[in-house]
Coordinates of C-alpha atoms and ligand atoms in Angstrom, one line a residue:
X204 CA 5.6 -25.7 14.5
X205 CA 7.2 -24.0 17.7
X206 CA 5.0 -21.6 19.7
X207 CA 4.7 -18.0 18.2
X208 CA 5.3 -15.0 20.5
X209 CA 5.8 -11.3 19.6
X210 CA 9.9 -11.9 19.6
X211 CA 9.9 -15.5 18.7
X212 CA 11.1 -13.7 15.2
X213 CA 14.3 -13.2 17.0
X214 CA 15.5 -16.5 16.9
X215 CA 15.4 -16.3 13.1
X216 CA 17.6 -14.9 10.3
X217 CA 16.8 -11.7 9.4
X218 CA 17.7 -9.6 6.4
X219 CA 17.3 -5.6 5.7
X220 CA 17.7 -4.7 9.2
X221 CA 19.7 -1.4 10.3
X222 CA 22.6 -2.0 13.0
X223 CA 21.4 0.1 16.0
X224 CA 22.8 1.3 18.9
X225 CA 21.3 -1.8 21.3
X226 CA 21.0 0.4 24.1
X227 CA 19.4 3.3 22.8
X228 CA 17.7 0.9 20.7
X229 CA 15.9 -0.8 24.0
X230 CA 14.9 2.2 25.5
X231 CA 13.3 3.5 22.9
X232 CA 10.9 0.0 22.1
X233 CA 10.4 0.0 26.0
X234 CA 8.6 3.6 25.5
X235 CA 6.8 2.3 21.8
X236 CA 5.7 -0.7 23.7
X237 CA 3.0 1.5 26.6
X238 CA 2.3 3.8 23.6
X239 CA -1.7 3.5 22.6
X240 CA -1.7 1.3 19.7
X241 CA -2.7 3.1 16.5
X242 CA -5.2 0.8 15.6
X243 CA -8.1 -1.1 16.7
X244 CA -8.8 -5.1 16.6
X245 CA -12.2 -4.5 15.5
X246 CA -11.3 -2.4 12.7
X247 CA -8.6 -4.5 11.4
X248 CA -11.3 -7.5 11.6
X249 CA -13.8 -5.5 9.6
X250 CA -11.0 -4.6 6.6
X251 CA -10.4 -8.4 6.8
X252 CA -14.0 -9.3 6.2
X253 CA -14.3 -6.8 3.5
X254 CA -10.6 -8.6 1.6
X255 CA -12.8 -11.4 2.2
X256 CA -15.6 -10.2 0.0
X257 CA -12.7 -9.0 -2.5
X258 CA -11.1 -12.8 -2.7
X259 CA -14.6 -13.8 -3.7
X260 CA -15.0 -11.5 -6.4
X261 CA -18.0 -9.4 -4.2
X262 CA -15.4 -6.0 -4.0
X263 CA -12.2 -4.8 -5.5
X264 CA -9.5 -3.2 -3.1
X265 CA -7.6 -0.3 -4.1
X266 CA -4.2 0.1 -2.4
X267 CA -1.5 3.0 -3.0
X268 CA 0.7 6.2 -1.6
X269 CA 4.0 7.4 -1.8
X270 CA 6.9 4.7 -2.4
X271 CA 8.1 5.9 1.0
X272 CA 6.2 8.6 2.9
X273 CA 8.8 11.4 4.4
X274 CA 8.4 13.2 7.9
X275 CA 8.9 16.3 6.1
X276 CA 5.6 15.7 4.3
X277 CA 4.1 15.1 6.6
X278 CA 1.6 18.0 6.5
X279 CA -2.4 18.5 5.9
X280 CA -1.9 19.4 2.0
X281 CA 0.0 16.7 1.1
X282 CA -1.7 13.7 2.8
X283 CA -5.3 15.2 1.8
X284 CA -4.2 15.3 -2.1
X285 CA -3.3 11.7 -1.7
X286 CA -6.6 10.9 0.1
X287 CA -8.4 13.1 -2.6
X288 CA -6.8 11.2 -5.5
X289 CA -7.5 7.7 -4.1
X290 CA -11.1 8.8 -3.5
X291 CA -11.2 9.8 -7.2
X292 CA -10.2 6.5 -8.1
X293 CA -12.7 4.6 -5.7
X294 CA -15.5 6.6 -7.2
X295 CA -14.3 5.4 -10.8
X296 CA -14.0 2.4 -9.5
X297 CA -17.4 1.8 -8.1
X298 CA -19.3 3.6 -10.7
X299 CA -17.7 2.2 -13.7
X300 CA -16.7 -1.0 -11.9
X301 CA -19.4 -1.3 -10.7
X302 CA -17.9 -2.7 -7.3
X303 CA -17.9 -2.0 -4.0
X304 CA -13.9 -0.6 -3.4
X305 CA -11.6 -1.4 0.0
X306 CA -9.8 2.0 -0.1
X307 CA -6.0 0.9 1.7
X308 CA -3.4 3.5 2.3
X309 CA 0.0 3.6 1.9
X310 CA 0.1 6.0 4.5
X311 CA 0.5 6.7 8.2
X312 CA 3.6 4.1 8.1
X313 CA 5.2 3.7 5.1
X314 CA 8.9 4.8 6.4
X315 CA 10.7 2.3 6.1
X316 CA 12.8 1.0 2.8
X317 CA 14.7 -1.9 1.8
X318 CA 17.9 -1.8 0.4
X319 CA 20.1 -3.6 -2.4
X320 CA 23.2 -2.8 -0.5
X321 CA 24.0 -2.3 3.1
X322 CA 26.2 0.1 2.5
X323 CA 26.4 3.2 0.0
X324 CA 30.2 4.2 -1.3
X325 CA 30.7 7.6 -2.6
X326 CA 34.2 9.0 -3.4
X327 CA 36.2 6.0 -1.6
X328 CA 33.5 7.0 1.7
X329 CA 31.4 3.5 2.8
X330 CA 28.2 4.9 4.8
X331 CA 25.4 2.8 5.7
X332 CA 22.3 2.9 3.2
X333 CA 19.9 5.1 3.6
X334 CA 16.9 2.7 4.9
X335 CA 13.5 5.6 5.2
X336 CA 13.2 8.1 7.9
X337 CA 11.9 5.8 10.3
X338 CA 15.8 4.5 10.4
X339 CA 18.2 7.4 9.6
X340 CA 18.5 10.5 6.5
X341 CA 19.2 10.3 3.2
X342 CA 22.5 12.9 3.6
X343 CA 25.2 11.3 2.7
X344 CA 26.9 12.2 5.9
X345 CA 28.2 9.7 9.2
X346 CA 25.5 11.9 11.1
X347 CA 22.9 11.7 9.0
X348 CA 23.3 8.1 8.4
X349 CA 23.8 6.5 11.6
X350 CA 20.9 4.0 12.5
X351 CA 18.9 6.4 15.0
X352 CA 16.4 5.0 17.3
X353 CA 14.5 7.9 18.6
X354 CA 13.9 8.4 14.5
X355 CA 11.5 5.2 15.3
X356 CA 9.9 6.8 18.1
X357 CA 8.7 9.6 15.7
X358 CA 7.9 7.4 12.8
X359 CA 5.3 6.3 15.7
X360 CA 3.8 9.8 16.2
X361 CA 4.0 10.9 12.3
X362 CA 1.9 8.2 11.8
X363 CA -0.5 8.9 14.5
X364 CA -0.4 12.6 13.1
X365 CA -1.2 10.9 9.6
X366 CA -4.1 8.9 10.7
X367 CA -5.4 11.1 12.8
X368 CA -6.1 13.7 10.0
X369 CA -6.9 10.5 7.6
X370 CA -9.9 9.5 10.5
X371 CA -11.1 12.8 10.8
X372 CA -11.5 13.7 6.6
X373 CA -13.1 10.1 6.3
X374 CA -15.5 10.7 9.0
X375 CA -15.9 14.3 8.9
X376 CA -17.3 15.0 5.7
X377 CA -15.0 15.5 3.5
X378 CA -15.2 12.3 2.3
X379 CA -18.9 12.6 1.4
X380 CA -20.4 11.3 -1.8
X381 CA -22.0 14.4 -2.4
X382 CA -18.7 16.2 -2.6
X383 CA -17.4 14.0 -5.9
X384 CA -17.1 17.3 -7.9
X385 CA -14.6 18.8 -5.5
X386 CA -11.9 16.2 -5.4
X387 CA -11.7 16.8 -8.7
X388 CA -8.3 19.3 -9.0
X389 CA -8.7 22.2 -11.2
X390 CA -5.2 21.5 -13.5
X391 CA -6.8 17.9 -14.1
X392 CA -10.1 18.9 -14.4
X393 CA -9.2 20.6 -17.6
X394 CA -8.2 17.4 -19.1
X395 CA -10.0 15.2 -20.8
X396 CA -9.8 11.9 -17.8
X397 CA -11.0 15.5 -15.8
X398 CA -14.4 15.7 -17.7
X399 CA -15.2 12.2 -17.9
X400 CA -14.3 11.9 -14.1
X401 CA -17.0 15.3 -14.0
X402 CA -19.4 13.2 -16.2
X403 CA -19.4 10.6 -13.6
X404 CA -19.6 12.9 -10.8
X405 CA -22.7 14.6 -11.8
X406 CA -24.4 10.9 -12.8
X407 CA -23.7 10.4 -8.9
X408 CA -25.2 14.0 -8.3
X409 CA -28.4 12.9 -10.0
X410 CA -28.2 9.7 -8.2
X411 CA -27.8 11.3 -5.0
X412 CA -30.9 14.0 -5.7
X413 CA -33.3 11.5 -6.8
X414 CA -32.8 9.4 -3.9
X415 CA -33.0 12.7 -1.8
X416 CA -36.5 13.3 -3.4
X417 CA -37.4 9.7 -2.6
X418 CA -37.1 10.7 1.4
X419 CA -33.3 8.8 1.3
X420 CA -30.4 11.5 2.1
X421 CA -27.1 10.8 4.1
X422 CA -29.4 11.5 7.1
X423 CA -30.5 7.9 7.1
X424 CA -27.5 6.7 5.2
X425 CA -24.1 6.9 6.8
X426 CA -22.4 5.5 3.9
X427 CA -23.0 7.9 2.0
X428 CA -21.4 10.6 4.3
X429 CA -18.4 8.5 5.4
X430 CA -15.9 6.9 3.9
X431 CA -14.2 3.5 4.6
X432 CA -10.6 4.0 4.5
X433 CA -7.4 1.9 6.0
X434 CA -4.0 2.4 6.6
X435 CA -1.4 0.1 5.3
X436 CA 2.7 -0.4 5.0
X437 CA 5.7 -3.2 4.6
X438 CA 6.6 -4.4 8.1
X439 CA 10.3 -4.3 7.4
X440 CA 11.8 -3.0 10.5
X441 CA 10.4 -6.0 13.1
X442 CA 11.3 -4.1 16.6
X443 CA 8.9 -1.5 15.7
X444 CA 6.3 -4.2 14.6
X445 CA 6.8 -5.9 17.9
X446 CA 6.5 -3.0 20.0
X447 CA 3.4 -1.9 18.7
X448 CA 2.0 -5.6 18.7
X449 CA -0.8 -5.9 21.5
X450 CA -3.2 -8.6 22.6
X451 CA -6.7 -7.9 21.8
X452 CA -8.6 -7.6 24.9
X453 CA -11.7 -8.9 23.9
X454 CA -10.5 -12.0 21.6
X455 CA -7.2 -12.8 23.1
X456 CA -5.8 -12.4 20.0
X457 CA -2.1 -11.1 18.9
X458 CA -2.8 -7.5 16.5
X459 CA 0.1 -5.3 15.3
X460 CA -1.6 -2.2 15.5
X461 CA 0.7 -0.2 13.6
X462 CA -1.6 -0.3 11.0
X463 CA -4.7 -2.7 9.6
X464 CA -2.8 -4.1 6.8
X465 CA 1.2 -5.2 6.6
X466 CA 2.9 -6.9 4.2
X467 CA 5.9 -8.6 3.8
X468 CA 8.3 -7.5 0.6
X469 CA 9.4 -9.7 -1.7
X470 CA 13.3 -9.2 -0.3
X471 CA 12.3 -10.5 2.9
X472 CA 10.0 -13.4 2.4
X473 CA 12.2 -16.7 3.1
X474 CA 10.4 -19.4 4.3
X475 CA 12.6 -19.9 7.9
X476 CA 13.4 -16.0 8.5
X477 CA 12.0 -13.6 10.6
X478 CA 9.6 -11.8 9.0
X479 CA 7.5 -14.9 8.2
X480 CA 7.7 -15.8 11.7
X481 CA 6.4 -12.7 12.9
X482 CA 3.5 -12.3 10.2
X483 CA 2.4 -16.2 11.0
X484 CA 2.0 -14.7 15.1
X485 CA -0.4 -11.3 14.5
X486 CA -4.2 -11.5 13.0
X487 CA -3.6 -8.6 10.8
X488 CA -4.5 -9.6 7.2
X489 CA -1.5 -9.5 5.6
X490 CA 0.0 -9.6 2.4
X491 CA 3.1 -10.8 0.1
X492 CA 4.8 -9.6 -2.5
X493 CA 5.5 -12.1 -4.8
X494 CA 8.1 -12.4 -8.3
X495 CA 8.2 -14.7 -11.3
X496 CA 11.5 -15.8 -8.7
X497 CA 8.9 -17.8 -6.7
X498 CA 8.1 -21.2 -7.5
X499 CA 4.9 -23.3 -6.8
X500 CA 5.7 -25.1 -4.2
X501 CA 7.5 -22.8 -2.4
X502 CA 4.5 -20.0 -2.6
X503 CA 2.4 -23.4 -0.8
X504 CA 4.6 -23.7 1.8
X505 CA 4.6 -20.2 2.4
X506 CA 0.7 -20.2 2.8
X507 CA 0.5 -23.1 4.8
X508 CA 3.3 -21.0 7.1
X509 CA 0.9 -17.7 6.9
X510 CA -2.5 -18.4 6.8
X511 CA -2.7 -21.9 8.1
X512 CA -6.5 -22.0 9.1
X513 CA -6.8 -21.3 5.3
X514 CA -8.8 -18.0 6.5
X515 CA -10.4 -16.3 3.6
X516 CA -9.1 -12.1 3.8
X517 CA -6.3 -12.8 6.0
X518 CA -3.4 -13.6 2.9
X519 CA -3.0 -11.3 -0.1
X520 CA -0.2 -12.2 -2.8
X521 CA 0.5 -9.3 -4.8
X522 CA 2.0 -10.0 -7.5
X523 CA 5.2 -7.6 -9.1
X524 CA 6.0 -9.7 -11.9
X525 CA 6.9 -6.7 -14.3
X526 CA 5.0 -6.4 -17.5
X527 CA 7.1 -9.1 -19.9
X528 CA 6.5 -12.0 -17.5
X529 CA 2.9 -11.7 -16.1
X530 CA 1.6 -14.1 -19.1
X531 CA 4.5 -17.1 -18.6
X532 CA 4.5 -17.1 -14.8
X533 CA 1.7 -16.1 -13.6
X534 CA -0.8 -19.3 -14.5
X535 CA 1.5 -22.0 -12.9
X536 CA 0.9 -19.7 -9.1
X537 CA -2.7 -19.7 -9.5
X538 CA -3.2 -23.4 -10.5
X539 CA -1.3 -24.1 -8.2
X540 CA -3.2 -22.4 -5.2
X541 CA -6.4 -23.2 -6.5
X542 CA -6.2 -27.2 -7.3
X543 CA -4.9 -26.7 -3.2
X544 CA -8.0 -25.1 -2.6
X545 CA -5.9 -22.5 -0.8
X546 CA -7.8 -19.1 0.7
X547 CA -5.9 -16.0 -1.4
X548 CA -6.8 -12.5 -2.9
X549 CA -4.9 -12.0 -6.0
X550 CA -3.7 -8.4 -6.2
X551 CA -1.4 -6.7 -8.6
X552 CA 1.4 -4.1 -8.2
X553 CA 2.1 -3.5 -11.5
X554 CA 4.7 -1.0 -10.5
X555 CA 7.8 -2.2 -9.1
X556 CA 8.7 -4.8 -11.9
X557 CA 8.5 -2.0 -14.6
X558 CA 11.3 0.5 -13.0
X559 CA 14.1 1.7 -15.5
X560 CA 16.3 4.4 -16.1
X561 CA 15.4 6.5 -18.3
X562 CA 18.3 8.1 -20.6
X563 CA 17.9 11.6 -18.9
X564 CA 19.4 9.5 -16.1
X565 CA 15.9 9.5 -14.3
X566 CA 14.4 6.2 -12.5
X567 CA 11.1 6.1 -14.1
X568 CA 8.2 4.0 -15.1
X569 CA 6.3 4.1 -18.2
X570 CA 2.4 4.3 -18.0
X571 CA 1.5 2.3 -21.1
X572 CA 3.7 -0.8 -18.9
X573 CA 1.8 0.1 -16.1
X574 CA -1.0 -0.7 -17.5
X575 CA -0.3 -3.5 -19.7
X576 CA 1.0 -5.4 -16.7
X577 CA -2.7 -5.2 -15.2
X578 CA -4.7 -5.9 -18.2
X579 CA -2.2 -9.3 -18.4
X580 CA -2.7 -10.0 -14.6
X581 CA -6.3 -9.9 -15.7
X582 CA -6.5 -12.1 -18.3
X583 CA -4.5 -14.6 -16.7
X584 CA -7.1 -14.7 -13.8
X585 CA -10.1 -15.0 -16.7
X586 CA -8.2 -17.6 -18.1
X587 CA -7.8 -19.8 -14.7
X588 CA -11.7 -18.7 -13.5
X589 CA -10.4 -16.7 -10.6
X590 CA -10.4 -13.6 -9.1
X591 CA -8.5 -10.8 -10.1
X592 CA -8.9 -9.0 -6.4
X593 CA -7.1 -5.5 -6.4
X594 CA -4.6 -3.3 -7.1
X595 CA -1.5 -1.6 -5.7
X596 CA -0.6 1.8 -7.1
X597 CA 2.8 4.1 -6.3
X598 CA 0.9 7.5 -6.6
X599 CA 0.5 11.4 -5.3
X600 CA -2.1 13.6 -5.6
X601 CA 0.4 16.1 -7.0
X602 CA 1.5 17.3 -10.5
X603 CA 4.5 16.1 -10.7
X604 CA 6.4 14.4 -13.6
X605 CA 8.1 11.4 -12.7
X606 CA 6.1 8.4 -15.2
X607 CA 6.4 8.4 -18.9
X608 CA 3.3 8.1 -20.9
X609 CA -0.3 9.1 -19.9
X610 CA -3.0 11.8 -21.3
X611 CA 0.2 14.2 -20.6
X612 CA 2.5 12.1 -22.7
X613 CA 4.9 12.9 -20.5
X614 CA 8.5 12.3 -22.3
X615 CA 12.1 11.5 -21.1
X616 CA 13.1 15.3 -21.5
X617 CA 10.0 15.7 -19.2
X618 CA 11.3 14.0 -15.9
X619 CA 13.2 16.4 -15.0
X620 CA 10.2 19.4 -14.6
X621 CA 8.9 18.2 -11.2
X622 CA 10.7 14.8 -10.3
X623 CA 9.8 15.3 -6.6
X624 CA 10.2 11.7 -5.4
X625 CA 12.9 11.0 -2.9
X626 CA 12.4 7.0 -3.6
X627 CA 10.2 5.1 -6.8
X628 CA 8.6 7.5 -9.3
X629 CA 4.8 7.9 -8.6
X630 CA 1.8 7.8 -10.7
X631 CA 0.7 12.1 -10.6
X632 CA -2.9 12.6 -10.4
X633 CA -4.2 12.8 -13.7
X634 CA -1.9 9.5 -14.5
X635 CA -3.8 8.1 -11.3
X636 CA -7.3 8.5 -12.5
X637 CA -6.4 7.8 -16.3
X638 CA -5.2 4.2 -14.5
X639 CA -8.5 3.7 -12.5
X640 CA -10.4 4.1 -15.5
X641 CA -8.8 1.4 -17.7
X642 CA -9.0 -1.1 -15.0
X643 CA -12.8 0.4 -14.4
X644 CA -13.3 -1.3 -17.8
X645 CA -10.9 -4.2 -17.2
X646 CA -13.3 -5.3 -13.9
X647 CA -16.5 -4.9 -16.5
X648 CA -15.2 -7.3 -18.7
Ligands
LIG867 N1 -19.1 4.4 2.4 C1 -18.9 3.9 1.1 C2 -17.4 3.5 0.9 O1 -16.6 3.9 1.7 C3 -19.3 4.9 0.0 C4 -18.4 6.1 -0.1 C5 -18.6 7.3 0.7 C6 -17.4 6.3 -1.0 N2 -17.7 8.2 0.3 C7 -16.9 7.6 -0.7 C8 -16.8 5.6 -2.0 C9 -15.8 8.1 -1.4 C10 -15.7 6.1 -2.7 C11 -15.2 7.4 -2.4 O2 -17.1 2.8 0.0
LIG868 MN1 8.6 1.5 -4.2

């Protein structure tokens, strides 16, 4: 294989890219590139040891956020109900599950989108596609839709705004164990997933007290106080990737520290194109999103191409299969990898095959699908003998009413109330910690 270098991708195809201005474009990567990074080496090692644990069976990782994030949410309410909610579903997780959780964001990053068309024709007037607010706006104006370089420059600081904040709850206390009973949000603590969440929340209480009697408080016991929490979002827009791609210091190694974990979508993951080529390059642990489209061999070649020291934590396939074809396709992948013996944590978005519109005209997603997709991915993986290793959730801390189903039972003539999304429709809170509960039970089985 020819030698890998930050822009070696640029000698390969590339798909879902925006047409920018190049000058503007240059001048703008030449200022990302002396930025800080956001993250450190050592951190993104440490998540990658814990995904190892996960491929093994020893911890479950929890990924999810907002479909895209949105610079004008970017703002302390918003990002600490999504932090709240995910910490709800860790504890559900944990207690129930009975498994140590890897808690990734889809957060501080998540800006950019790709796109089924390049172009978006309204009225006889071709615009370019909206592609996320790291690229242009969603206004269906020239203006607004021109590909705008400096917007990447501030995707750079709204995520180090975003992290920032993230770092300091996780570390700061609000993130302590002993505060399980006040994530829990007063419209969903009213509910029945509310009380059991309560029920285990005061079971941790007691917990916490008698080992606080016993001489053991957060005092001695960091862990208790702090949370573990990472940042994560899809790669897609590779001159940002590159700029903020550094070489560790210490190791030598190649990082993109734009966040600890990317991942490649499943639009963009041919074998010869760029976005394999710059994932093969940086140490991150990375991950796929992978189709019933994908055959055996090609997902081989594809791992051999990624994670060719077969490094256990570094490659995560997550699988979007969409509820109806989880059972038929699934099992020929996973034999496959493992009579190759090859290194992989098995996670499951069980979102973004099960999109449809619903006949208020809303894109929506039903919660029983939801659902069903991940008890399937589960028994495919008990069936095989291997791991069923995490999750990936669209989700918001808010109330708002953009899924079908749940403990809401939330109906077509529903959507409409508080459809807030600007891109996929999100799991709301209570839907959220319904979810973590059934697959508390599916990991105890
Ligand atoms: N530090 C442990 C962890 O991050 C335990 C922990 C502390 C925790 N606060 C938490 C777990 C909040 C879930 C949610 O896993
Ligand atoms: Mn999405």
């Amino acid at each position: 294989m020819s030698i890998w270098t930050p822009d070696s991708w640029r000698q390969k195809p590339i798909l879902q890219q925006p047409t920018w201005p190049e000058a503007e474009l240059k001048n703008t990567f030449g200022r990302l590139k002396t930025l800080p990074p956001l993250v450190f080496a050592g951190e993104i090692e440490t998540l990658k040891a814990s995904l190892a644990k996960a491929a093994d069976g020893q911890a479950f990782v929890l990924q999810g956020g907002d479909c895209a994030e949105d610079f004008s949410r970017c703002n302390a309410p918003a990002i600490r109900e999504t932090l709240k909610v995910i910490l709800q579903m860790a504890v559900v997780l944990t207690y129930a599950g009975n498994k140590q959780v890897v808690k990734i964001g889809r957060m501080a990053g998540q800006y950019a989108k790709p796109r089924s068309s390049d172009t978006e024709t309204i009225g006889g007037c071709t615009l370019p596609s909206y592609r996320g607010d790291c690229v242009n706006l969603p206004e269906f104006t020239p203006e607004a839709r021109r590909a705008d370089p400096e917007r990447l420059l501030q995707s750079y600081f709204y995520s180090t705004a975003t992290l920032n904040l993230l770092r300091a709850y996780v570390s700061g206390g609000f993130a302590d164990l002993h505060r399980v009973h006040v994530w829990n949000k007063e419209f969903v603590a009213q509910s029945s997933q509310g009380r059991r969440y309560e029920d285990i929340a005061n079971r941790i209480d007691d917990a916490l007290n008698f080992m606080n009697a016993c001489g053991v408080g957060p005092g001695q016991l960091p862990q208790l106080r702090e949370a573990e929490f990472y940042t994560s979002h899809e790669a897609l827009v590779l001159d940002y990737e590159e700029a903020l791609t550094r070489k560790d210091s210490l190791s030598g190694r190649w990082y993109d520290c734009s966040a600890h974990f990317i991942w490649i979508g499943e639009r963009t993951r041919q074998i010869d194109g760029a976005h394999l080529e710059f994932f093969r390059g940086v140490n991150n642990p990375i991950g796929v999103k992978i189709s019933s489209k994908l055959e055996p061999d090609e997902l081989v070649k594809m791992c051999h191409v990624l994670n060719p020291n077969n490094e256990k934590g570094r490659l995560t396939l997550t699988c979007r299969f969409g509820k109806d074809k989880v059972a038929a396709n699934l099992p020929r992948l996973v034999e496959k990898i493992k009579s190759e013996g090859l290194n992989v944590l098995w996670s499951c978005d069980p979102m973004h095959g099960n999109t449809f519109t619903a006949t208020s005209g809303y894109k929506t997603r039903d919660f029983d699908h939801i659902a069903g997709e991940i008890r399937d991915f589960f028994a495919v993986h008990k069936a095989a003998g291997t791991v069923p290793g995490g999750v990936h959730f669209e989700l918001t801390g808010d109330n708002v009413t953009e899924v079908k189903g749940g403990g809401q039972n939330i109906q077509d003539h529903d959507l409409g109330d508080r459809y807030l999304t600007n891109c996929d429709p999100r799991l709301n809170c209570q839907q959220a910690l319904e979810m973590s509960f059934q697959v508390a039970e599916m990991l105890r089985q």
